[in-house]
Amino acid sequence: MEWVYRLSAPDYEDMTNLPKALRKRLADDVPLYRSRIIGKQESQDGTTKLLLKWPNGATSECVLIPEGPRRTACISSQVGCPVKCTFCASGMGGLKRQLSASEIVEQAMRVRQLCDDAEHLSNVVFMGLGEPLANYDATVRALCIINAEWGMAIGARKITVSTVGLPKHMRNLADEGMQITLALSLHAPTDGLRREIIPWAKRATIDSLIEACRYYFERTGREVTLEYVLLGEVNDGDQHARQLAEVAKQMRSNVNLISYNPVEGLPHRRTSRDVAQRFLNTLRSAGINAHLRPSRGLDIDAACGQLRRREGTTDEALDREGIPNE
Ligand code: SAH
């Protein structure tokens, strides 16, 4: 564990205090890194995105996001995504397969290896491709390894799981006994509008999500982050801001307004800076703790699923490689 997680040894061969025969057996039986880095893009703002290819041909994206002293790894939980939000590139080809716990952790390790010693990886967010709570067991195992002292030793509060909102699994996660930060992709303040932009919203009402968030806070003491991607003339009106404030007030939460990262082929537009600022002010004057997040890595298509599409590892390419569409 020390060699793998603390010293980031790339290979068993480097673990020179282990007997040679053991090193060979380990290399044969439990391969250390299974992905190949087949794409790397660096943004002017320092955001670096990796495209990893797994032995069976599937690909995942992971991103290093530097921000002041913070170094955040954004990792994927599935290949593709079953949710198909109207503004997101990840679901455009549907879900290809689940990632295993080791594949999820490997992404965080690959990103950590992009950091230097002075500025080591400080945060991990499950905001890449996929719906982490729809791959619950692997996600929780990966969370344990990323959090463990013997593992990547990243504090639970510095790990964020972002979910489209599956109340039962949000409760289960609360019961795991870790103080993971939970982010809920709300994106709309009413069930009607939410169902227009998030197909899975029909599985859970906003009221049931509020209940699940309240439970999460009771069990973990962690405020839930409400994510809200501003989509021009869809969910960015004054009435939406007021309705959102009413939702946010019903639990211990903070609101993260996210600028839309345009995706080719999808029908949405960015909200102007003035409208975004007004939306933020409306929330704040209603007493909500809200922030406006600038987009990172715009010049490298850093929104979920974009690099993977750009590299042609889309449906058709995966189908050619025989990856089953689940
Ligand atoms: N399935 C999880 C993780 C998704 S990615 C979830 O739904 O939360 C993390 C966040 O990025 C989500 O809030 C998602 O809605 C948002 N997102 C996806 N595509 C985006 C885009 N093009 N621009 C801005 N945010 C986007």
XYZ file of C-alpha atoms and ligand atoms in Angstrom:
352
model
C 0.000 0.000 0.000
C 2.858 2.320 0.826
C 4.483 1.736 -2.555
C 1.221 1.999 -4.449
C -0.519 4.871 -2.722
C 2.079 6.877 -0.871
C 5.005 6.551 -3.234
C 2.948 6.185 -6.445
C 5.217 3.433 -7.768
C 4.316 2.992 -11.432
C 5.330 -0.656 -11.481
C 5.933 -3.584 -9.133
C 9.515 -3.663 -10.429
C 10.164 -0.428 -8.519
C 9.221 -2.037 -5.210
C 12.770 -3.120 -4.614
C 12.298 -4.174 -0.985
C 9.909 -6.908 -2.094
C 11.289 -10.308 -3.153
C 11.646 -10.608 -6.901
C 9.374 -13.663 -7.081
C 6.625 -11.806 -5.250
C 6.962 -8.816 -7.552
C 6.523 -11.099 -10.528
C 3.517 -12.837 -9.006
C 1.876 -9.531 -8.187
C 2.479 -8.245 -11.713
C 0.869 -11.388 -13.145
C -2.047 -11.626 -10.734
C -2.950 -8.049 -9.841
C -1.900 -5.620 -12.567
C -1.171 -2.237 -11.007
C -2.257 0.255 -13.667
C -4.562 -1.048 -16.327
C -5.270 2.079 -18.348
C -3.244 3.729 -21.078
C -3.254 7.522 -21.380
C -4.381 8.103 -24.963
C -5.188 11.800 -24.774
C -3.967 14.768 -22.759
C -5.123 18.358 -23.096
C -3.931 21.314 -21.083
C -5.987 24.470 -20.789
C -4.539 27.966 -20.514
C -5.967 28.049 -16.980
C -3.922 24.981 -15.989
C -6.807 22.514 -16.150
C -5.455 19.256 -17.561
C -7.651 16.544 -18.952
C -6.632 12.929 -19.480
C -8.368 10.368 -21.628
C -7.697 6.844 -20.377
C -8.238 3.683 -22.364
C -8.984 0.435 -20.537
C -7.831 -2.972 -21.826
C -11.267 -3.753 -23.272
C -11.323 -0.520 -25.283
C -13.619 1.575 -23.107
C -12.432 5.078 -22.288
C -12.807 7.404 -19.307
C -11.988 10.987 -18.739
C -10.404 12.532 -15.697
C -9.318 16.099 -15.068
C -6.884 17.969 -12.843
C -8.279 21.346 -11.797
C -5.795 23.657 -10.047
C -7.326 26.523 -8.080
C -5.068 28.509 -5.772
C -3.380 25.968 -3.512
C -6.073 23.405 -4.260
C -5.534 20.514 -6.669
C -8.762 18.742 -7.532
C -9.182 15.512 -9.467
C -12.471 15.169 -11.321
C -13.140 11.508 -12.065
C -15.728 9.344 -13.814
C -17.844 6.587 -12.302
C -19.226 5.030 -15.485
C -18.344 4.764 -19.177
C -20.960 7.012 -20.716
C -24.027 7.870 -18.679
C -27.565 6.527 -18.504
C -29.154 9.815 -17.431
C -29.017 11.793 -20.714
C -29.477 15.347 -19.418
C -30.297 17.644 -22.354
C -27.232 19.853 -21.726
C -24.585 17.193 -21.044
C -22.232 15.395 -23.437
C -21.763 12.340 -21.188
C -25.130 10.756 -21.924
C -25.125 11.343 -25.671
C -24.108 7.757 -26.333
C -25.931 6.251 -23.348
C -24.296 4.032 -20.755
C -21.600 1.688 -22.023
C -20.572 0.022 -18.810
C -19.925 0.483 -15.122
C -16.403 1.262 -13.937
C -14.969 -0.945 -11.204
C -13.725 0.495 -7.910
C -10.134 0.008 -9.065
C -10.783 1.827 -12.330
C -12.316 4.739 -10.433
C -9.357 4.923 -8.026
C -6.877 4.567 -10.890
C -8.213 7.779 -12.426
C -7.584 9.666 -9.193
C -4.062 8.210 -9.056
C -3.359 9.189 -12.686
C -4.454 12.738 -11.927
C -2.416 12.779 -8.713
C 0.637 11.873 -10.760
C 0.187 15.120 -12.721
C 0.706 17.087 -9.490
C 4.107 17.780 -8.032
C 5.120 17.144 -4.438
C 4.734 20.756 -3.361
C 1.194 20.938 -4.717
C -0.188 17.529 -4.167
C -3.712 16.365 -4.875
C -6.039 17.821 -2.228
C -9.600 17.107 -3.448
C -11.463 14.512 -5.463
C -14.839 15.149 -7.106
C -17.041 12.533 -8.755
C -18.152 14.944 -11.468
C -16.829 13.250 -14.574
C -18.836 10.862 -16.702
C -21.621 8.833 -15.210
C -23.972 8.778 -12.268
C -21.940 7.580 -9.260
C -24.971 6.493 -7.243
C -26.115 4.308 -10.153
C -22.824 2.434 -9.678
C -23.208 2.473 -5.927
C -21.048 -0.410 -4.662
C -18.031 0.433 -6.807
C -18.371 4.103 -5.904
C -18.424 3.387 -2.171
C -15.446 1.024 -2.399
C -13.537 3.660 -4.351
C -14.513 6.318 -1.780
C -13.105 4.121 0.998
C -9.784 3.629 -0.809
C -9.437 7.308 -1.743
C -10.218 8.249 1.857
C -8.271 5.549 3.736
C -5.060 6.425 5.573
C -3.436 3.439 3.886
C -4.908 4.548 0.561
C -4.874 7.975 -1.027
C -5.506 9.591 2.382
C -7.785 12.354 1.081
C -10.090 13.611 3.846
C -13.763 12.688 3.386
C -14.774 16.346 3.476
C -12.497 16.936 0.505
C -14.262 14.300 -1.559
C -17.480 15.260 -3.351
C -19.988 12.878 -4.864
C -22.267 14.607 -7.354
C -25.585 12.947 -8.083
C -28.588 13.537 -10.291
C -30.582 12.643 -7.176
C -31.412 9.056 -6.226
C -32.990 9.443 -2.765
C -32.539 5.842 -1.638
C -28.837 5.829 -2.455
C -28.356 9.314 -0.997
C -29.662 7.861 2.273
C -27.443 4.805 1.939
C -24.424 7.039 1.414
C -25.379 8.993 4.535
C -25.393 5.694 6.440
C -21.881 4.692 5.281
C -20.411 6.680 8.132
C -18.146 8.905 6.037
C -18.353 12.682 5.915
C -18.298 12.824 2.141
C -19.583 16.063 0.597
C -22.769 15.427 -1.352
C -23.686 17.590 -4.339
C -27.144 17.355 -5.839
C -27.617 18.347 -9.487
C -30.878 20.190 -9.044
C -30.739 22.429 -12.154
C -34.428 23.356 -11.907
C -36.618 24.503 -9.008
C -39.838 22.753 -10.115
C -40.541 19.137 -11.009
C -42.035 20.118 -14.375
C -38.976 22.013 -15.602
C -36.598 19.520 -14.024
C -38.204 16.677 -15.967
C -37.744 18.599 -19.213
C -33.974 18.795 -18.829
C -33.184 15.720 -16.690
C -34.930 12.528 -17.869
C -34.295 10.752 -14.546
C -36.094 13.538 -12.674
C -39.293 11.587 -13.158
C -37.878 9.015 -10.741
C -37.783 11.416 -7.800
C -39.723 14.545 -6.917
C -37.931 17.613 -5.599
C -39.765 17.060 -2.291
C -38.271 13.570 -2.003
C -34.815 14.990 -2.786
C -35.230 17.642 -0.092
C -36.092 14.858 2.369
C -33.008 12.868 1.326
C -30.776 15.958 1.674
C -32.174 16.643 5.138
C -31.437 13.058 6.110
C -27.916 13.417 4.701
C -27.319 16.464 6.870
C -28.751 14.796 9.991
C -26.532 11.755 9.587
C -23.287 13.374 8.444
C -23.487 16.967 9.621
C -22.551 17.953 6.066
C -24.399 20.667 4.211
C -25.497 19.552 0.762
C -24.337 21.513 -2.277
C -27.114 22.260 -4.742
C -25.715 22.479 -8.248
C -27.549 24.617 -10.753
C -26.260 24.915 -14.304
C -27.557 28.155 -15.798
C -29.109 27.466 -19.192
C -29.988 30.591 -21.205
C -33.744 31.273 -21.135
C -34.501 27.834 -19.733
C -33.928 28.038 -15.978
C -32.282 31.442 -15.456
C -35.285 33.742 -14.936
C -36.048 35.780 -11.812
C -38.938 33.483 -10.924
C -36.582 30.493 -11.110
C -34.164 32.161 -8.705
C -36.982 32.870 -6.260
C -38.312 29.310 -6.525
C -34.791 27.931 -6.101
C -34.382 29.984 -2.917
C -37.559 28.375 -1.548
C -36.165 24.900 -2.244
C -32.727 25.685 -0.799
C -34.264 27.099 2.386
C -35.790 23.758 3.247
C -32.453 22.171 4.096
C -28.920 23.051 5.170
C -27.414 23.781 1.779
C -25.298 26.033 -0.341
C -25.975 26.743 -3.997
C -23.375 26.483 -6.730
C -24.369 28.248 -9.931
C -22.462 26.686 -12.813
C -21.968 28.371 -16.190
C -23.023 26.161 -19.047
C -20.059 24.720 -20.928
C -21.384 24.621 -24.508
C -21.568 21.202 -26.137
C -21.700 20.888 -29.907
C -24.979 19.409 -31.048
C -26.905 20.272 -27.876
C -29.609 22.947 -27.960
C -28.529 25.174 -25.037
C -26.937 28.589 -24.682
C -24.931 30.197 -21.924
C -26.600 32.686 -19.630
C -25.115 36.177 -19.964
C -22.938 37.455 -17.168
C -25.484 40.102 -16.171
C -28.346 37.631 -15.940
C -26.176 35.212 -13.954
C -25.225 38.000 -11.547
C -28.865 38.976 -11.113
C -29.794 35.365 -10.434
C -27.053 35.200 -7.804
C -28.193 38.461 -6.190
C -31.791 37.243 -5.986
C -30.637 34.091 -4.185
C -28.404 36.031 -1.823
C -31.053 38.562 -0.938
C -33.292 35.632 -0.023
C -30.615 34.602 2.477
C -29.143 31.727 0.464
C -25.436 30.985 0.561
C -24.723 30.954 -3.175
C -21.694 31.177 -5.460
C -21.194 31.625 -9.153
C -18.569 29.220 -10.498
C -16.564 30.258 -13.525
C -16.154 27.555 -16.182
C -12.776 25.910 -16.169
C -11.018 24.452 -19.171
C -13.425 25.978 -21.706
C -10.706 25.885 -24.365
C -10.210 22.141 -23.918
C -13.867 21.079 -23.909
C -13.553 20.187 -20.254
C -17.264 19.648 -19.600
C -18.316 16.094 -18.848
C -17.918 13.758 -21.768
C -16.560 16.254 -24.263
C -13.018 14.978 -24.717
C -14.224 11.438 -25.098
C -16.529 12.489 -27.912
C -13.920 14.661 -29.559
C -11.479 11.751 -29.701
C -14.067 9.730 -31.584
C -14.528 7.248 -28.776
C -18.233 7.576 -29.227
C -20.857 4.904 -29.498
C -19.876 3.845 -32.965
C -16.203 3.518 -32.041
C -17.016 1.546 -28.888
C -19.492 -0.613 -30.776
C -16.741 -1.433 -33.259
C -14.626 -2.533 -30.330
C -17.453 -4.695 -29.060
C -18.237 -2.792 -25.873
C -21.766 -3.785 -24.928
C -24.376 -1.057 -24.601
C -26.005 -1.824 -21.246
N -24.306 12.274 -12.708
C -23.771 13.186 -11.734
C -22.372 13.684 -12.095
C -22.429 14.535 -13.328
S -21.201 15.681 -13.712
C -24.709 14.354 -11.569
O -25.694 14.440 -12.292
O -24.478 15.172 -10.679
C -21.170 16.962 -12.581
C -22.001 18.212 -12.910
O -21.720 18.813 -14.184
C -23.482 17.918 -12.895
O -24.112 18.876 -12.096
C -23.853 18.092 -14.342
O -25.206 18.381 -14.493
C -22.937 19.210 -14.790
N -22.774 19.344 -16.240
C -22.880 18.402 -17.192
N -22.673 18.922 -18.416
C -22.424 20.233 -18.248
C -22.135 21.318 -19.157
N -22.066 21.117 -20.449
N -21.912 22.531 -18.610
C -21.972 22.726 -17.267
N -22.236 21.755 -16.373
C -22.473 20.514 -16.854
